[in-house]
CSV table of C-alpha atoms in Angstrom, one decimal:
chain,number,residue,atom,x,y,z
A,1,UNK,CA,0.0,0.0,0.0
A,2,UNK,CA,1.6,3.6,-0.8
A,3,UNK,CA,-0.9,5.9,0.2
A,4,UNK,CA,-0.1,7.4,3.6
A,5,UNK,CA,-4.0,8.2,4.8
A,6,UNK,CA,-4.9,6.6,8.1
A,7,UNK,CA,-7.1,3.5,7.7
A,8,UNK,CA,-10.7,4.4,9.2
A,9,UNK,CA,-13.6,2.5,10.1
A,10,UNK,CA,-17.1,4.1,11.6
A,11,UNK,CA,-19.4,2.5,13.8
A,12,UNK,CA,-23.1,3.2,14.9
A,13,UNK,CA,-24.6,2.5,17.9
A,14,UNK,CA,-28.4,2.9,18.2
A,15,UNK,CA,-29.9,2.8,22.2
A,16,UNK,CA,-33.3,2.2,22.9
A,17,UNK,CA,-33.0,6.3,24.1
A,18,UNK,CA,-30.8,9.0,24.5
A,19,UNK,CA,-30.1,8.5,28.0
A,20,UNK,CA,-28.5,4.9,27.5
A,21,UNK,CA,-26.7,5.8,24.3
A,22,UNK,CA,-25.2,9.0,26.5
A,23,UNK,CA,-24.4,6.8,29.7
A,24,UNK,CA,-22.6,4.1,26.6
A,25,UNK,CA,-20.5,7.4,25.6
A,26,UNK,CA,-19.5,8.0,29.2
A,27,UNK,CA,-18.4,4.8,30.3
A,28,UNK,CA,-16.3,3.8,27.3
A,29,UNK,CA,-14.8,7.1,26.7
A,30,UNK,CA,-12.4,7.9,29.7
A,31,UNK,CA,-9.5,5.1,28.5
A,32,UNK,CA,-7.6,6.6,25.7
A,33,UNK,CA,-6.0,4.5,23.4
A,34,UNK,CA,-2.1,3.9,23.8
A,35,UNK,CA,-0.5,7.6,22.8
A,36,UNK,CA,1.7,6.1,20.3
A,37,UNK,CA,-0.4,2.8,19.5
A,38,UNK,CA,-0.9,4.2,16.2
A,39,UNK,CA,-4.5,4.2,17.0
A,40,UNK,CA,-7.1,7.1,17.3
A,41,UNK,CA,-10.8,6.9,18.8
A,42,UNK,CA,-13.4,9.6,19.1
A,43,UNK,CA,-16.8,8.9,20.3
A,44,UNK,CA,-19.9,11.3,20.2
A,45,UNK,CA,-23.7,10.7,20.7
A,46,UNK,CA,-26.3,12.2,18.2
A,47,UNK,CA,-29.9,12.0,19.7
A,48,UNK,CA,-30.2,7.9,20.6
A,49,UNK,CA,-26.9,6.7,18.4
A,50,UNK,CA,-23.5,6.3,19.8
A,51,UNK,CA,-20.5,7.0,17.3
A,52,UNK,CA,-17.4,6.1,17.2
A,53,UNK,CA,-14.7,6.6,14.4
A,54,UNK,CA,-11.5,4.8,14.3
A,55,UNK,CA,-8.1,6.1,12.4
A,56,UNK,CA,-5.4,3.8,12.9
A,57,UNK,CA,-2.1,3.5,10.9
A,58,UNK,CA,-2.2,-0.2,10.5
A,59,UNK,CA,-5.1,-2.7,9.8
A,60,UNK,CA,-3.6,-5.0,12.4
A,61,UNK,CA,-3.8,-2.6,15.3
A,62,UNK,CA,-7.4,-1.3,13.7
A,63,UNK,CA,-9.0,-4.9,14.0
A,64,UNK,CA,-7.6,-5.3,18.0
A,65,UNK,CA,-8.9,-1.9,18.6
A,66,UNK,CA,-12.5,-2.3,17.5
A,67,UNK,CA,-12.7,-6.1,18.3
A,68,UNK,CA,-11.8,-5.2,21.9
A,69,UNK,CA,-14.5,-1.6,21.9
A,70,UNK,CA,-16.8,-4.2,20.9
A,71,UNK,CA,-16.5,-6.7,23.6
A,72,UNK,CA,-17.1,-3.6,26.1
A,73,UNK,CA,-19.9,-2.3,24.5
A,74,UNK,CA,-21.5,-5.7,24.3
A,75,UNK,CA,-20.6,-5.4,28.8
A,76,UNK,CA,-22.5,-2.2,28.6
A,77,UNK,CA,-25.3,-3.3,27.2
A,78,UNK,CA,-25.8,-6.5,29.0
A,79,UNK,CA,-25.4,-4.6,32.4
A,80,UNK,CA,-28.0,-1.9,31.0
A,81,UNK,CA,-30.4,-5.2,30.3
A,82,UNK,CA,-29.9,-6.5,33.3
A,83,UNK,CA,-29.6,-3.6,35.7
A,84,UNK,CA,-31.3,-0.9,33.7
A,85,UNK,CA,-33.6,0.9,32.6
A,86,UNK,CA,-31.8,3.9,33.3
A,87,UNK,CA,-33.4,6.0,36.0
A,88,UNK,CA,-35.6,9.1,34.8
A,89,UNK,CA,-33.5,12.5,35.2
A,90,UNK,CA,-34.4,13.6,38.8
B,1,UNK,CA,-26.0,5.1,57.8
B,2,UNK,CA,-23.6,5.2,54.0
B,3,UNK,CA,-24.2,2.0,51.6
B,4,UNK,CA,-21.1,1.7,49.2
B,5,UNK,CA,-20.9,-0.7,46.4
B,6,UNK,CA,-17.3,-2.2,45.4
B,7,UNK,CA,-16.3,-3.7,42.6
B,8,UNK,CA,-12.5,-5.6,42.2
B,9,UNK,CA,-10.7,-7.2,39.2
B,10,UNK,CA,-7.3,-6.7,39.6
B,11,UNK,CA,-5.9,-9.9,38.6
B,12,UNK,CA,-7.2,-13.4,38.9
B,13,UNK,CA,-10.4,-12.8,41.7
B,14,UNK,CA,-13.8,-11.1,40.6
B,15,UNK,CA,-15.4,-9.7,43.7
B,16,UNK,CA,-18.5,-7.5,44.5
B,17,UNK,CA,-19.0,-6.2,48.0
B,18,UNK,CA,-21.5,-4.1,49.8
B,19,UNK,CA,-20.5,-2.3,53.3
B,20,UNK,CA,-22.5,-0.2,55.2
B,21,UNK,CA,-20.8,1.8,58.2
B,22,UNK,CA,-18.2,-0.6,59.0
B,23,UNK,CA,-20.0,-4.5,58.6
B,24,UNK,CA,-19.8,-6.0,55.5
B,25,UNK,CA,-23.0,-7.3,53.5
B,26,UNK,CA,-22.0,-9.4,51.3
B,27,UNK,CA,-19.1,-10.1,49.3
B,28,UNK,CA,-19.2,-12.8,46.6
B,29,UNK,CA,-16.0,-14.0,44.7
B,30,UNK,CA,-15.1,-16.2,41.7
B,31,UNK,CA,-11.9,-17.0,40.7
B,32,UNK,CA,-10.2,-18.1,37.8
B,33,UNK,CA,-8.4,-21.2,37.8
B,34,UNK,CA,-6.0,-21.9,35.1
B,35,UNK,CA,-4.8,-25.6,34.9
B,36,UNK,CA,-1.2,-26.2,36.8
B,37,UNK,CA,2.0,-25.1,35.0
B,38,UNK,CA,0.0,-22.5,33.5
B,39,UNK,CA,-0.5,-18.5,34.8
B,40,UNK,CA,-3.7,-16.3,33.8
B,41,UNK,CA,-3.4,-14.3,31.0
B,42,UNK,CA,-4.9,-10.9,30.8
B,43,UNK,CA,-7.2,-11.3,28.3
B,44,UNK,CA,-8.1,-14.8,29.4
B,45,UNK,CA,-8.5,-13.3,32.4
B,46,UNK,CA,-10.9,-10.5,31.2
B,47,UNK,CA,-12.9,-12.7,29.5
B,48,UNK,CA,-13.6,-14.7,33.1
B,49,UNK,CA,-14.6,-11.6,34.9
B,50,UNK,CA,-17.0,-10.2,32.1
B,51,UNK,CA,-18.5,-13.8,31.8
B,52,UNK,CA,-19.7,-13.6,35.3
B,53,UNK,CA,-19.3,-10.1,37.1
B,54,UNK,CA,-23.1,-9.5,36.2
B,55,UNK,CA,-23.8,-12.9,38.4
B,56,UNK,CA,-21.5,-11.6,41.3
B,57,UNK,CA,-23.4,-8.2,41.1
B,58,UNK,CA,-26.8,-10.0,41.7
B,59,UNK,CA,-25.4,-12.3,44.4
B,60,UNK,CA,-24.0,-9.3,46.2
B,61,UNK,CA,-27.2,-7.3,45.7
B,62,UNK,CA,-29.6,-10.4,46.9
B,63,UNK,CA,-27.4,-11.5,49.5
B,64,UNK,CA,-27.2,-7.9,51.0
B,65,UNK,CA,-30.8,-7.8,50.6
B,66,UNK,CA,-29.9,-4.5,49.1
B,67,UNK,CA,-31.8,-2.3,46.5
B,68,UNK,CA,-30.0,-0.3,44.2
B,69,UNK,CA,-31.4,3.2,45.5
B,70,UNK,CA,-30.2,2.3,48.8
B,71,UNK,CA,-26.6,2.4,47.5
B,72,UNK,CA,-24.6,5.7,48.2
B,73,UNK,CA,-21.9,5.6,45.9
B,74,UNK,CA,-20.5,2.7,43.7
B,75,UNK,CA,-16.7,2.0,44.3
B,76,UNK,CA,-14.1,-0.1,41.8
B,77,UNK,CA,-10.7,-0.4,41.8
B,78,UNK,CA,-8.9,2.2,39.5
B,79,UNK,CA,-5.5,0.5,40.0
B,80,UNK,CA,-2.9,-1.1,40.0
B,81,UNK,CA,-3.3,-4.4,38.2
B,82,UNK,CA,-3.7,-6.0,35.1
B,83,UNK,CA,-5.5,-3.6,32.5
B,84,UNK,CA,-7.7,-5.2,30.9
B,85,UNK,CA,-9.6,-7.1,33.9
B,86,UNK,CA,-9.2,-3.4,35.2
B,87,UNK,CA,-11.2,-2.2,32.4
B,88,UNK,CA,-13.5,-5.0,32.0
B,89,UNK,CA,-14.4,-4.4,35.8
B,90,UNK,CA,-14.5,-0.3,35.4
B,91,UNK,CA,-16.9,-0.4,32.5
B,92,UNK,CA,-19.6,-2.6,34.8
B,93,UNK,CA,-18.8,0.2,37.7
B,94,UNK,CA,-19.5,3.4,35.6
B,95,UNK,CA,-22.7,1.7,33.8
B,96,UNK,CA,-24.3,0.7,36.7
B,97,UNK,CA,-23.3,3.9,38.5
B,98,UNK,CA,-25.3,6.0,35.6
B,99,UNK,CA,-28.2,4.0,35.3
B,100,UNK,CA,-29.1,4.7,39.0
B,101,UNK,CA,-28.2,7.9,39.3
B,102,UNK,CA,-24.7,7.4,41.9
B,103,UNK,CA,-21.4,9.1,42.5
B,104,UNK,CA,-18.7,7.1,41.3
B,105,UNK,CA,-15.2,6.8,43.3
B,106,UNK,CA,-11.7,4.7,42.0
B,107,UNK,CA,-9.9,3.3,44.6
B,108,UNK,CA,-6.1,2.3,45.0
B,109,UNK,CA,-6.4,-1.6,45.2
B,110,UNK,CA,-3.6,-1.7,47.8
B,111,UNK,CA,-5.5,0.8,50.2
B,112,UNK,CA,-8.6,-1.4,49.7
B,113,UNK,CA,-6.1,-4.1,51.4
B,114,UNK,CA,-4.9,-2.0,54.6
B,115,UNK,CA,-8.5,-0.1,54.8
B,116,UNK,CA,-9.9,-3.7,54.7
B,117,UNK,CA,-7.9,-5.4,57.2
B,118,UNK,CA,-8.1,-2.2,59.7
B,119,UNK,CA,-11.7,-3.0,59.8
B,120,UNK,CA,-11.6,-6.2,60.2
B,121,UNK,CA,-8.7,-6.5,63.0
B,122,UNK,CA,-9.1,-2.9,64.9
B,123,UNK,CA,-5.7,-2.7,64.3
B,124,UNK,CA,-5.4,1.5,65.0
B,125,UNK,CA,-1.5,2.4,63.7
B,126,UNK,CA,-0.4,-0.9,62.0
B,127,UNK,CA,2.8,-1.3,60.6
B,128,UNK,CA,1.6,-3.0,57.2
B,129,UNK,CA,2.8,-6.2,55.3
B,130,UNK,CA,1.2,-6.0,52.0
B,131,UNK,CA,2.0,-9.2,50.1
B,132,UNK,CA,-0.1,-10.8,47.4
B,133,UNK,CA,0.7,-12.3,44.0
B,134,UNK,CA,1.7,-8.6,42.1
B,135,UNK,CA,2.8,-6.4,45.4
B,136,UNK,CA,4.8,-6.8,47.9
B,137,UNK,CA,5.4,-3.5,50.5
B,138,UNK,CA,5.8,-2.7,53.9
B,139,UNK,CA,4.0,0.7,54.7
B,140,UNK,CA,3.3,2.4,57.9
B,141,UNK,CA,1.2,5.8,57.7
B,142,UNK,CA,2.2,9.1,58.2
B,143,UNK,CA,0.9,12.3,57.6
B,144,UNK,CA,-1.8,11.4,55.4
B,145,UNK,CA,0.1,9.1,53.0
B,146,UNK,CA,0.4,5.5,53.8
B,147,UNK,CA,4.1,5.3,52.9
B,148,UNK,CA,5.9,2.6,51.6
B,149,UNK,CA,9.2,2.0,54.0
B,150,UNK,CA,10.2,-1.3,51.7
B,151,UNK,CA,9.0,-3.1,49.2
B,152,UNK,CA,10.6,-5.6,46.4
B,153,UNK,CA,12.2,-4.5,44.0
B,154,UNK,CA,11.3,-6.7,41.0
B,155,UNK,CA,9.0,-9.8,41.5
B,156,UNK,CA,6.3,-9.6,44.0
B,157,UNK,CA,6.5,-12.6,46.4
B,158,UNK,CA,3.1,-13.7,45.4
B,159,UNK,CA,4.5,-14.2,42.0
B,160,UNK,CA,7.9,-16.1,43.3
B,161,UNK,CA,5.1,-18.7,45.0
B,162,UNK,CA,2.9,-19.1,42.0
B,163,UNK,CA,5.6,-19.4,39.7
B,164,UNK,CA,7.4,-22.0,41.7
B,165,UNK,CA,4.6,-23.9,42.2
B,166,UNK,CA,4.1,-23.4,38.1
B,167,UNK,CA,8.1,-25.2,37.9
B,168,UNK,CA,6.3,-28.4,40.4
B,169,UNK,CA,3.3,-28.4,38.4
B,170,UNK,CA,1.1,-27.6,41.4
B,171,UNK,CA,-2.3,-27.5,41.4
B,172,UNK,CA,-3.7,-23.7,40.9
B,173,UNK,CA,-7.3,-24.7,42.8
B,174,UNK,CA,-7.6,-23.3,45.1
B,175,UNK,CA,-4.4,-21.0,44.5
B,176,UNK,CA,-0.9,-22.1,44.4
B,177,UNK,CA,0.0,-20.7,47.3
B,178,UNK,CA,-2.4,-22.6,49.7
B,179,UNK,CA,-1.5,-25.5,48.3
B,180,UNK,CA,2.6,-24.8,48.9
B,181,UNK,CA,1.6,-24.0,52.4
B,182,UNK,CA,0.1,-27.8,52.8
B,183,UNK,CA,3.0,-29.3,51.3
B,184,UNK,CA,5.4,-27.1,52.9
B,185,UNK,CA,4.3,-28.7,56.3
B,186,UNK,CA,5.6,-32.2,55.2
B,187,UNK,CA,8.8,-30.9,54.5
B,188,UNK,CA,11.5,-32.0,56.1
B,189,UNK,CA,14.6,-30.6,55.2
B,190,UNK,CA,15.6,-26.9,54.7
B,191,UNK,CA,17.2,-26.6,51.4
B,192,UNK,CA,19.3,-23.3,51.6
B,193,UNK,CA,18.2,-20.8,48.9
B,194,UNK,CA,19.3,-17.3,48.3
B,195,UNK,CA,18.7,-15.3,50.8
B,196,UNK,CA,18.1,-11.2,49.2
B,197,UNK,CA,17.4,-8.5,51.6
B,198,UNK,CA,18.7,-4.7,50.2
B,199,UNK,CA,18.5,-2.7,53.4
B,200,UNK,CA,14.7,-2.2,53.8
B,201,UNK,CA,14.1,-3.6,50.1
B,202,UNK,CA,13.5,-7.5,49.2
B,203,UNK,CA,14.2,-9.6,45.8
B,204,UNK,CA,12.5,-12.4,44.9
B,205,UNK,CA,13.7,-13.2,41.3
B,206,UNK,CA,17.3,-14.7,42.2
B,207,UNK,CA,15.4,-17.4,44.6
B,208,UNK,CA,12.6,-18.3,41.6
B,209,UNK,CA,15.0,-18.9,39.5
B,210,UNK,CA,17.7,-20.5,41.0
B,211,UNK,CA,14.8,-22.9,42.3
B,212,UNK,CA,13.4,-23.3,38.4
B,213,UNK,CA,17.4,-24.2,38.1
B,214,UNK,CA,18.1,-26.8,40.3
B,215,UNK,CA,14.4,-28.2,41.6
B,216,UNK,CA,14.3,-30.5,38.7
B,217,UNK,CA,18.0,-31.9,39.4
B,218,UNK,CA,17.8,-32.2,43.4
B,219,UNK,CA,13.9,-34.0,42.9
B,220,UNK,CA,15.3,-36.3,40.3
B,221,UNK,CA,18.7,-36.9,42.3
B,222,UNK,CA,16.2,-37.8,45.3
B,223,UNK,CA,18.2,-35.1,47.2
B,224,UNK,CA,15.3,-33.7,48.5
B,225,UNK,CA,11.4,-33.7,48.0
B,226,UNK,CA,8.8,-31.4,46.4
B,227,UNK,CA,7.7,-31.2,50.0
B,228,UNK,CA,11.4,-30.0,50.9
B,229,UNK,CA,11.6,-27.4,48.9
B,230,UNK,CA,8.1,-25.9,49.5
B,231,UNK,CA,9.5,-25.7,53.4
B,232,UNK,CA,12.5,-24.5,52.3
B,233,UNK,CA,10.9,-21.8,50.2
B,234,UNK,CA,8.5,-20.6,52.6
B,235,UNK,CA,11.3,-20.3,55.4
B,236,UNK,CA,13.4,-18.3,52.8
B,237,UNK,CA,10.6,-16.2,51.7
B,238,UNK,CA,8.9,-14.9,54.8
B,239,UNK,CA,12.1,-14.8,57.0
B,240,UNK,CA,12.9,-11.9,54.4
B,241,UNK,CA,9.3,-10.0,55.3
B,242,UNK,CA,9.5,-10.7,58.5
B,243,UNK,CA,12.7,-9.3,58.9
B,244,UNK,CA,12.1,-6.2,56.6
B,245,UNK,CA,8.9,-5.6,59.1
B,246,UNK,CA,10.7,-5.6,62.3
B,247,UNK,CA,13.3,-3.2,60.6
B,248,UNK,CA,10.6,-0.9,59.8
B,249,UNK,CA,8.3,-1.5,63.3
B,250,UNK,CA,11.8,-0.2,64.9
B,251,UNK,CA,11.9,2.7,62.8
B,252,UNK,CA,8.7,3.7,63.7
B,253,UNK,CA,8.1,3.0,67.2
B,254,UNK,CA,5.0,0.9,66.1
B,255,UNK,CA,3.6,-1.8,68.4
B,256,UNK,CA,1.3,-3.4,65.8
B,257,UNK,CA,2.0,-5.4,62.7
B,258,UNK,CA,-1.0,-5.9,60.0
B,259,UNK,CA,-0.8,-8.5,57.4
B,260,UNK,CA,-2.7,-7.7,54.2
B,261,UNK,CA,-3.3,-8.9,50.6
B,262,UNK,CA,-3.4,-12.8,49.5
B,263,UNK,CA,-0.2,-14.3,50.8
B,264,UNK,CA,-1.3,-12.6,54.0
B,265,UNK,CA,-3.9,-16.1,54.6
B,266,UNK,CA,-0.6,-18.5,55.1
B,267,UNK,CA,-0.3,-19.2,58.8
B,268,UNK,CA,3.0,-20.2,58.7
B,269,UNK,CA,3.9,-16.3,57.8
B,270,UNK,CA,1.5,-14.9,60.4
B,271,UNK,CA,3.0,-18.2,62.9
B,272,UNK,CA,7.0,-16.1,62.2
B,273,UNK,CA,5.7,-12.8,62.2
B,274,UNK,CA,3.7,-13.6,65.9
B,275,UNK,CA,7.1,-14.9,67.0
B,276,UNK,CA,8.8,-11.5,66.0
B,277,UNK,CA,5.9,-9.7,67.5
B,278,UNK,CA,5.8,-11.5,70.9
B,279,UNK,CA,9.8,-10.7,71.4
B,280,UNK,CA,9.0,-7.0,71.0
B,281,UNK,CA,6.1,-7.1,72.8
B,282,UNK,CA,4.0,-6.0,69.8
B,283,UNK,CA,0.6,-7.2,68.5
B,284,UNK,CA,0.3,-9.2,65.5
B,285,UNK,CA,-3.2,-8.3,62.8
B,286,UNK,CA,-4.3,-10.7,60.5
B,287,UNK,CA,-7.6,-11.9,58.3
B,288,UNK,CA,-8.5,-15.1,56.8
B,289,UNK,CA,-8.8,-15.8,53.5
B,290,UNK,CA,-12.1,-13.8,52.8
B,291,UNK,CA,-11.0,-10.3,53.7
B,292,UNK,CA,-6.6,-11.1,53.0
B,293,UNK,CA,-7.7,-12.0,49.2
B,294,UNK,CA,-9.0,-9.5,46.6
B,295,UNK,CA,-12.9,-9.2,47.3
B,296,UNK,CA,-15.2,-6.2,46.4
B,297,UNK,CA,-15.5,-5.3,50.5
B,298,UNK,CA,-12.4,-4.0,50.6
B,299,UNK,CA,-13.0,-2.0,47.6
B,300,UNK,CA,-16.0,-1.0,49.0
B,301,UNK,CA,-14.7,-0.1,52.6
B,302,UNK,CA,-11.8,2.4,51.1
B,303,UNK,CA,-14.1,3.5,49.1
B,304,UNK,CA,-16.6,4.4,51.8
B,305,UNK,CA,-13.8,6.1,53.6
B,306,UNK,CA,-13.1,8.2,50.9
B,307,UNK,CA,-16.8,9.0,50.3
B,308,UNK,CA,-17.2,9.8,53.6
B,309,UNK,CA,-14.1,12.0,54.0
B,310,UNK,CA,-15.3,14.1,50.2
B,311,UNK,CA,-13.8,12.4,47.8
B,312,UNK,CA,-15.7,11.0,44.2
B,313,UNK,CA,-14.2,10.4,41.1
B,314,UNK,CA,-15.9,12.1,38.0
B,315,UNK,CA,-16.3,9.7,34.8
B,316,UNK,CA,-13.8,11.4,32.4
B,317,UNK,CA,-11.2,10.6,35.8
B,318,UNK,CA,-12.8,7.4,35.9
B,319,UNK,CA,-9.7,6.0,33.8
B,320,UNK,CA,-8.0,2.7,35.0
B,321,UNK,CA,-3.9,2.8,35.6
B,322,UNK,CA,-1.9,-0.4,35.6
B,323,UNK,CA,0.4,1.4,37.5
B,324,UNK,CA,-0.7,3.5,41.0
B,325,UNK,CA,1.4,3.1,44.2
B,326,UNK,CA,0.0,3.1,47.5
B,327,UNK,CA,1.8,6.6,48.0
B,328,UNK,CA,0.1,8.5,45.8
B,329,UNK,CA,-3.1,8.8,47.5
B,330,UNK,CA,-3.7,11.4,50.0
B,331,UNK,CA,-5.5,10.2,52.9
B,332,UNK,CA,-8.2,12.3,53.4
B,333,UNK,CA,-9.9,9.8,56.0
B,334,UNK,CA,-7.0,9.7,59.0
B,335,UNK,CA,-5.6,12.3,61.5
């Protein structure tokens, strides 16, 4: 491969409601990703969808990053199924 | 009346605790097990706790007979430890803090030990032997820092036990160090090993593997036993703590010694230390297995200390740290 633009992948989330897409966004967005892991990840919330957008030098490093988001999203939302719903703003 | 919810994955253990002004709740645990000869991964080991922290959460809820709106403030462990049980663990913490509307606090896994066993033992000024499979520190407190006086300075004694035990293909159920101690009391003769105190600093690297060297020789030689050199190991091993505590109890005037973390359940360590205690006329502290090995309690006891005393922990700070020694947390709870 010659060109040097970062590999990027985009993924889209959709809660059941704002609320549990925000509380998603909260609790997967404090770890950053290595500083020189050659990896970048930005999350956002629009309305009830989660998004998160990769840029990652290598496709290697790409595939480890979003396999292992994954896993913890999938945590999230069996923890929300369990021990949700989310309680009403008070 | 403070409920606090604790949550701790460091390494191997999963554990969910609930403590409410100083008695504990509940505090389920499941371990992973790997088969002998082998250690847990980190990702293996992640995999364990997100397959049945949700079960552990119940238990500890149910058992507690606790709702979640009685809950003050959900605690987990921030660090130090492996990172990605860490995370696994954190992720549960900061979802289930959200959904029901509670402050979330990280706490230092290693205070969660000393807060823990203060509880449980009254001890009131301890001098503190923290000693589990990936720390190994003596700490007394001062000025609102616990600080560490000695500690090892590469492999955590904890580690130099499971890995040993790894060499003799010892069972890991229910840890490798248990299971050392029982053979350890058939042993008959001392073998003599290294021996590696630096002033008030230990090593435990030289004796693991100059045992990986010669075990296989001297069991195959019939020189001496599996049994043998679990005694001799143990001997060699915990006359270094014992020593480093005395050195440190001296240097501090203290009268009171408190054993802490998972290594902290062998009683032939607490047996050595009570003899060191008894000819200075000092008290010896120690728990059992439920409170000296990782379990959310002690999670959730710090954590009510530091809830009590101020502190939370917002969720963009909510970031898990391999790395975090026991010095770097202020003390906000103590005189």
């Amino acid at each position: 491969m010659t060109a040097r633009d970062p590999l990027q992948f985009r993924l889209q989330v959709p809660f059941p409601c704002s609320r549990e897409a925000q509380i998603a966004h909260d609790t997967l967005s404090p770890d950053a990703e290595p500083r020189k892991g050659g990896v970048c990840k930005t999350l956002s919330v629009t309305d009830n969808v989660l998004h998160v957008h990769w840029r990652a030098d290598e496709a290697r490093i790409l595939r480890v990053s979003v396999s292992s988001f994954l896993e913890h999203l999938s945590l999230v939302v069996q923890t929300m199924d369990r021990f949700g719903p989310a309680l009403p703003d008070s | 009346m403070t409920i606090v919810l604790g949550f701790e994955g460091s390494a191997n253990k999963i554990g969910v605790g609930i403590v409410q002004d100083g008695k504990v709740l509940s505090n389920p645990r499941r371990t992973y097990i790997t088969p002998p000869g082998q250690g847990f991964m980190p990702s293996d080991t992640a995999r364990h706790h997100r397959s049945c922290i949700l079960d552990v959460l119940k238990e500890a809820l149910e058992e507690a007979n606790v709702q979640p709106k009685d809950i003050d403030c959900v605690a987990y462990t921030k660090g130090p430890g492996m990172g990605a049980p860490l995370l696994s663990v954190a992720i549960v913490a900061r979802t289930v803090a959200q959904l029901w509307r509670k402050p979330l606090l990280g706490v230092n896994h290693c205070i969660g030990h000393i807060e823990m066993g203060r509880l449980i033992t009254g001890a009131k000024n301890p001098t503190v032997l923290y000693v589990s499979g990936g720390n190994t520190q003596v700490i007394a407190y001062s000025e609102h820092r616990y600080r560490i006086f000695g500690e090892t300075i590469d492999i955590a004694v904890g580690n130099c036990l499971d890995r040993f035990a790894r060499v003799l293909k010892i069972s890991n159920d229910p840890s490798p160090g248990y299971n050392i101690e029982q053979m350890a009391k058939k042993g008959k003769k001392f073998v003599e090993l290294p021996y590696t105190v630096k002033g008030m600093d230990v090593s435990f690297s030289g004796i693991l593997s100059y045992t990986e060297d010669v075990a296989h020789k001297m069991l195959s030689s019939g020189e001496c036993t599996p049994e043998d050199l679990c005694f001799s190991l143990q001997e060699t091993l915990f006359s270094m703590l014992v020593e480093t505590t005395e050195r440190a109890m001296a240097h501090c005037g203290s009268q009171e010694v408190l054993i802490v973390g998972g290594v902290g359940c062998n009683l032939r360590l607490q047996e050595m230390m009570e003899i060191m205690c008894k000819e200075r006329g000092a008290k010896l502290f120690a728990t059992d297995e439920r409170f000296c090995i990782d379990n959310g309690a002690m999670i959730a006891q710090a954590g009510w200390e530091m809830f009590r005393s101020g502190q939370i922990t917002s969720l963009q700070d909510s970031w898990i740290t391999q790395r975090y020694r026991t010095d770097e947390v202020e003390v906000t709870w103590r005189d």
